[in-house]
Coordinates of C-alpha atoms and ligand atoms in Angstrom, one line a residue:
M1 CA 37.8 83.3 48.9
N2 CA 38.8 83.9 52.5
L3 CA 37.7 83.4 56.2
E4 CA 34.7 85.7 55.5
T5 CA 33.5 84.0 52.4
R6 CA 30.1 82.5 52.9
I7 CA 28.1 79.9 50.9
K8 CA 24.3 79.6 50.8
M9 CA 22.5 76.8 52.6
N10 CA 19.2 75.3 51.5
D11 CA 17.2 77.7 53.6
G12 CA 18.8 80.7 51.9
N13 CA 21.0 81.7 54.8
L14 CA 24.8 82.1 54.4
I15 CA 27.5 80.2 56.3
P16 CA 31.3 80.8 56.4
M17 CA 33.3 77.9 54.8
V18 CA 35.8 77.7 57.6
G19 CA 34.9 77.9 61.3
Y20 CA 36.8 77.5 64.6
G21 CA 36.1 74.3 66.6
T22 CA 36.0 75.0 70.3
I23 CA 36.0 71.6 72.0
R24 CA 38.5 71.6 74.8
V25 CA 40.1 75.0 73.9
P26 CA 40.9 77.7 76.5
D27 CA 39.0 80.9 76.4
E28 CA 42.0 82.9 75.1
A29 CA 42.3 80.6 72.0
I30 CA 38.7 81.6 71.0
V31 CA 39.7 85.2 71.2
T32 CA 42.8 84.6 69.1
A33 CA 40.7 82.9 66.5
L34 CA 38.5 86.0 66.2
E35 CA 41.5 88.3 66.1
V36 CA 43.1 86.4 63.2
G37 CA 39.8 86.6 61.2
Y38 CA 37.6 83.5 62.0
R39 CA 34.0 84.6 62.1
Y40 CA 32.3 81.2 62.6
L41 CA 32.5 79.6 66.1
D42 CA 31.4 75.9 66.5
T43 CA 30.4 74.9 70.1
A44 CA 27.8 72.7 71.8
S45 CA 26.1 72.3 75.2
M46 CA 28.0 69.0 75.8
Y47 CA 30.4 69.5 78.6
K48 CA 33.8 69.2 76.8
Y49 CA 32.8 72.2 74.6
N50 CA 32.7 75.7 76.1
E51 CA 29.5 77.7 75.5
I52 CA 30.5 80.0 78.3
G53 CA 34.0 80.8 76.8
V54 CA 32.3 81.4 73.4
G55 CA 29.7 83.6 75.2
K56 CA 32.6 85.7 76.7
A57 CA 34.1 86.1 73.3
I58 CA 30.7 87.2 71.8
D59 CA 30.2 89.6 74.8
S60 CA 33.6 91.2 74.3
K61 CA 32.4 92.6 71.0
I62 CA 35.9 92.0 69.4
V63 CA 33.7 91.4 66.4
P64 CA 30.2 92.8 66.1
R65 CA 27.5 90.1 66.6
N66 CA 26.1 90.5 63.1
E67 CA 29.4 89.6 61.6
L68 CA 29.7 86.4 63.7
F69 CA 28.2 82.9 62.9
V70 CA 27.5 81.0 66.0
C71 CA 26.7 77.3 66.0
T72 CA 25.6 75.3 69.1
K73 CA 24.0 71.9 69.7
L74 CA 21.3 70.2 71.6
W75 CA 22.8 67.3 73.8
T76 CA 21.5 63.7 73.9
N77 CA 20.0 63.8 77.4
D78 CA 18.0 66.9 76.6
I79 CA 16.7 65.1 73.5
R80 CA 15.7 62.0 75.5
E81 CA 14.0 64.0 78.2
G82 CA 12.1 66.3 75.9
R83 CA 13.9 69.4 77.2
T84 CA 14.7 71.0 73.7
R85 CA 13.2 74.4 74.5
E86 CA 14.7 74.6 77.9
A87 CA 18.1 73.5 76.8
F88 CA 18.0 75.9 73.9
F89 CA 17.4 78.9 76.2
E90 CA 20.2 77.7 78.6
S91 CA 22.6 77.7 75.7
L92 CA 21.4 81.1 74.6
K93 CA 22.0 82.5 78.1
K94 CA 25.5 81.1 78.3
L95 CA 26.3 82.3 74.8
K96 CA 25.2 85.9 75.7
T97 CA 23.3 86.4 72.5
E98 CA 19.7 86.9 71.4
Y99 CA 19.7 84.4 68.6
I100 CA 21.7 81.3 67.3
D101 CA 22.8 81.2 63.7
L102 CA 22.8 77.4 63.6
Y103 CA 21.3 75.0 66.0
L104 CA 22.0 71.3 65.5
I105 CA 20.8 68.1 67.1
H106 CA 24.1 66.7 68.3
F107 CA 23.4 63.0 67.9
P108 CA 20.4 61.0 66.9
A109 CA 19.3 60.1 70.4
E110 CA 15.8 58.7 70.9
G111 CA 13.3 61.5 70.6
Y112 CA 15.2 63.4 67.9
V113 CA 12.1 63.8 65.7
Q114 CA 10.2 65.5 68.5
A115 CA 13.2 67.6 69.3
W116 CA 13.3 68.7 65.6
K117 CA 9.7 69.8 65.7
E118 CA 10.5 72.0 68.7
M119 CA 13.5 73.4 66.8
E120 CA 11.2 74.2 63.9
K121 CA 9.1 76.3 66.3
L122 CA 12.1 78.1 67.7
Q123 CA 13.2 78.9 64.2
K124 CA 9.7 80.3 63.4
E125 CA 9.9 82.5 66.5
G126 CA 13.1 84.0 65.3
Y127 CA 15.5 82.5 67.9
I128 CA 17.4 80.4 65.4
K129 CA 18.3 81.3 61.9
S130 CA 19.1 77.8 60.6
I131 CA 18.5 74.3 61.9
G132 CA 20.4 71.1 61.2
V133 CA 21.6 67.8 62.5
S134 CA 25.0 66.3 63.5
N135 CA 26.2 62.8 63.3
F136 CA 23.1 61.6 61.3
R137 CA 23.6 58.6 59.0
K138 CA 21.3 58.1 56.0
S139 CA 18.8 56.1 58.0
H140 CA 18.3 58.9 60.5
M141 CA 18.0 61.6 57.9
Q142 CA 15.5 59.5 56.0
N143 CA 13.4 59.0 59.1
L144 CA 13.5 62.7 60.0
L145 CA 12.5 63.8 56.5
A146 CA 9.6 61.4 56.5
Q147 CA 8.1 62.9 59.7
T148 CA 8.8 66.6 59.5
T149 CA 8.5 69.6 57.2
V150 CA 11.9 71.5 57.2
V151 CA 14.8 69.8 55.6
P152 CA 18.0 70.2 57.7
A153 CA 20.2 72.9 56.3
I154 CA 23.4 71.2 57.7
N155 CA 24.6 67.8 58.7
E156 CA 27.8 68.2 60.8
M157 CA 29.4 64.8 60.6
E158 CA 32.8 63.2 60.8
V159 CA 34.7 63.4 57.5
N160 CA 38.5 63.1 57.2
P161 CA 40.9 61.1 55.0
G162 CA 40.4 58.0 57.2
F163 CA 36.6 58.2 57.5
Q164 CA 34.1 59.1 54.7
D165 CA 30.5 57.8 55.2
I166 CA 29.8 57.9 51.4
E167 CA 26.2 56.9 51.8
A168 CA 25.4 59.9 54.1
L169 CA 27.4 62.2 52.0
N170 CA 25.6 61.3 48.8
F171 CA 22.2 61.6 50.6
C172 CA 23.2 65.1 51.8
K173 CA 24.1 66.1 48.2
E174 CA 20.8 64.7 46.9
H175 CA 18.8 66.8 49.4
G176 CA 20.8 70.0 49.4
I177 CA 22.1 69.5 52.9
T178 CA 25.4 71.2 53.4
V179 CA 28.0 69.1 55.2
I180 CA 30.4 70.4 57.8
A181 CA 33.3 68.0 58.6
S182 CA 33.7 67.7 62.3
A183 CA 37.1 66.4 63.4
P184 CA 38.5 67.1 59.9
L185 CA 41.9 66.1 61.1
G186 CA 40.7 63.0 62.8
E187 CA 41.2 64.6 66.2
G188 CA 44.9 65.0 65.2
R189 CA 45.4 61.4 63.9
Y190 CA 46.0 62.6 60.4
V191 CA 48.3 65.6 60.8
Q192 CA 51.4 63.6 59.9
M193 CA 49.7 61.1 57.5
D194 CA 52.7 59.7 55.4
E195 CA 50.5 59.3 52.3
L196 CA 50.1 63.2 52.2
K197 CA 53.6 64.2 52.8
S198 CA 54.6 64.6 49.1
L199 CA 51.4 66.6 48.3
A200 CA 52.2 69.0 51.3
K201 CA 55.7 69.4 49.9
K202 CA 54.5 70.0 46.3
Y203 CA 52.3 73.0 47.5
D204 CA 54.6 74.1 50.3
K205 CA 51.7 73.6 52.7
S206 CA 51.3 71.5 55.9
I207 CA 49.4 68.2 55.8
P208 CA 46.4 69.7 57.8
Q209 CA 46.2 72.4 55.2
V210 CA 46.1 69.8 52.4
I211 CA 43.3 67.9 54.2
L212 CA 41.2 71.0 54.9
R213 CA 41.6 72.1 51.2
W214 CA 40.6 68.7 50.0
L215 CA 37.3 69.1 52.1
L216 CA 36.6 72.6 50.8
Q217 CA 37.1 71.6 47.2
K218 CA 34.6 68.7 47.8
G219 CA 32.1 71.4 49.0
I220 CA 32.4 70.3 52.6
L221 CA 32.9 73.0 55.3
V222 CA 35.5 72.6 58.0
V223 CA 35.7 73.5 61.7
P224 CA 39.4 72.6 62.7
K225 CA 40.4 73.1 66.3
S226 CA 43.8 74.1 67.6
T227 CA 44.9 75.6 70.9
K228 CA 48.1 77.1 69.3
E229 CA 48.0 80.5 67.6
E230 CA 50.3 79.5 64.7
R231 CA 48.2 76.5 63.9
I232 CA 44.9 78.5 64.3
I233 CA 46.3 80.9 61.6
D234 CA 47.7 77.9 59.4
N235 CA 44.3 76.2 59.5
A236 CA 42.7 79.2 57.9
N237 CA 45.3 79.8 55.3
L238 CA 43.7 77.6 52.7
F239 CA 42.9 79.8 49.8
D240 CA 46.1 80.2 47.8
F241 CA 46.3 76.7 46.4
T242 CA 44.2 74.3 44.5
L243 CA 44.5 70.4 44.4
T244 CA 44.0 68.7 41.0
A245 CA 41.1 66.4 40.4
E246 CA 43.4 63.5 40.5
E247 CA 44.8 64.6 43.9
L248 CA 41.2 64.8 45.3
I249 CA 40.6 61.3 44.1
F250 CA 43.8 60.1 45.7
I251 CA 42.8 61.5 49.1
D252 CA 39.3 60.0 48.6
S253 CA 41.1 56.6 48.2
L254 CA 42.7 56.8 51.7
N255 CA 39.3 56.1 53.3
K256 CA 39.7 53.3 55.9
N257 CA 36.2 53.5 57.3
E258 CA 37.8 54.2 60.7
R259 CA 35.9 56.6 62.9
S260 CA 37.8 58.8 65.2
Y261 CA 34.8 59.2 67.5
A262 CA 31.4 57.8 68.4
D263 CA 29.3 55.8 65.9
P264 CA 25.8 57.3 65.6
D265 CA 24.4 53.9 65.4
N266 CA 25.9 52.7 68.6
F267 CA 26.7 55.2 71.3
D268 CA 26.0 55.2 75.0
F269 CA 25.9 58.7 76.1
Ligands
NAP301 N1 29.4 67.4 66.0 C1 30.2 66.6 66.7 O1 29.7 65.5 67.2 C2 31.6 66.8 66.7 C3 32.6 65.9 67.1 C4 33.9 66.1 67.1 C5 34.4 67.4 66.8 N2 33.4 68.3 66.4 C6 33.9 69.8 66.0 O2 35.0 69.7 65.2 C7 36.0 70.4 65.8 C8 37.3 69.9 65.5 O3 37.5 68.5 65.9 P1 38.5 68.0 66.9 O4 39.0 69.1 67.8 O5 38.0 66.8 67.5 O6 39.7 67.6 66.0 P2 40.5 68.0 64.7 O7 40.3 69.5 64.4 O8 40.3 67.0 63.7 O9 42.0 67.9 65.3 C9 42.4 68.7 66.4 C10 43.8 68.1 66.8 O10 44.8 68.3 65.7 C11 45.8 69.2 66.3 N3 46.0 70.1 65.2 C12 45.1 71.1 64.8 N4 45.7 71.9 63.7 C13 46.9 71.4 63.6 C14 48.0 71.8 62.7 N5 47.9 72.7 61.8 N6 49.2 71.0 62.8 C15 49.3 70.0 63.7 N7 48.4 69.7 64.6 C16 47.2 70.3 64.5 C17 45.2 69.8 67.5 O11 46.4 70.0 68.5 P3 46.7 71.4 69.1 O12 45.6 72.0 69.8 O13 47.8 71.1 70.0 O14 47.2 72.3 67.9 C18 44.3 68.8 68.0 O15 44.9 67.8 68.8 C19 35.7 70.4 67.3 O16 36.3 71.4 68.0 C20 34.2 70.6 67.3 O17 34.0 72.0 67.0 C21 32.2 68.1 66.4

């Protein structure tokens, strides 16, 4: 396995197991990520992400478009205002590409079922390869499945040692929905987690590498973000060690149910 290894989603399309998260990163860091071997870029139309920077990297052709996997997301105000189609084409233009590999509903804002139906159409028209959701809890996924025809290929949701929504993870497993862990390092909170120091030492790896490996072995994909070249490289160097079953259970047990970012049942943006 390596950065180019892809797994199959429930719609038959392939997705790399490790991507590069682009929230608040400078454009040069995106280029670095591609140069060191990342092929999957995770962005969003929300302002703190940088679709324009990702678009520049795509346009630079450092990596041919057909070797890249590009994910972007529909923001909440566009969902509420019924602007799915317009917002999608705005993203496409900024990303300087003719199609998106994965398009996600960023948060379950009011109107998400209608937005999903529009995304199904865009997928049929060939503009989007795979469609999915982000920050959906079990109740949101149940509601969506009850009213639509395409099961999401992906739920990109917060998963890290300190926060594991077991109910949502189990629902995804039962319905063949692949999970991508956003903020896999808890926005940096867990990069020095005391409880993981001895495991990192045992494998001669960093704590972030242990966390990312734990997620991969649980079948959860990761999109870590770093602005620093050595960490960008480190966060992809995950394929030369294997945690034992007991070690996976130990990291599971660190769950504190503490979110690092917004609660999908209670957000005000
Ligand atoms: N769908 C959603 O709603 C959603 C929400 C949040 C995040 N995401 C996605 O998930 C990606 C990652 O999330 P995130 O950026 O919030 O947090 P994260 O990846 O969990 O953590 C990033 C933080 O950890 C530090 N870090 C990264 N690698 C490190 C290493 N090897 N050693 C030490 N420190 C390290 C980074 O600092 P430096 O930059 O200084 O290295 C940064 O402060 C985002 O970019 C985005 O693509 C999605």
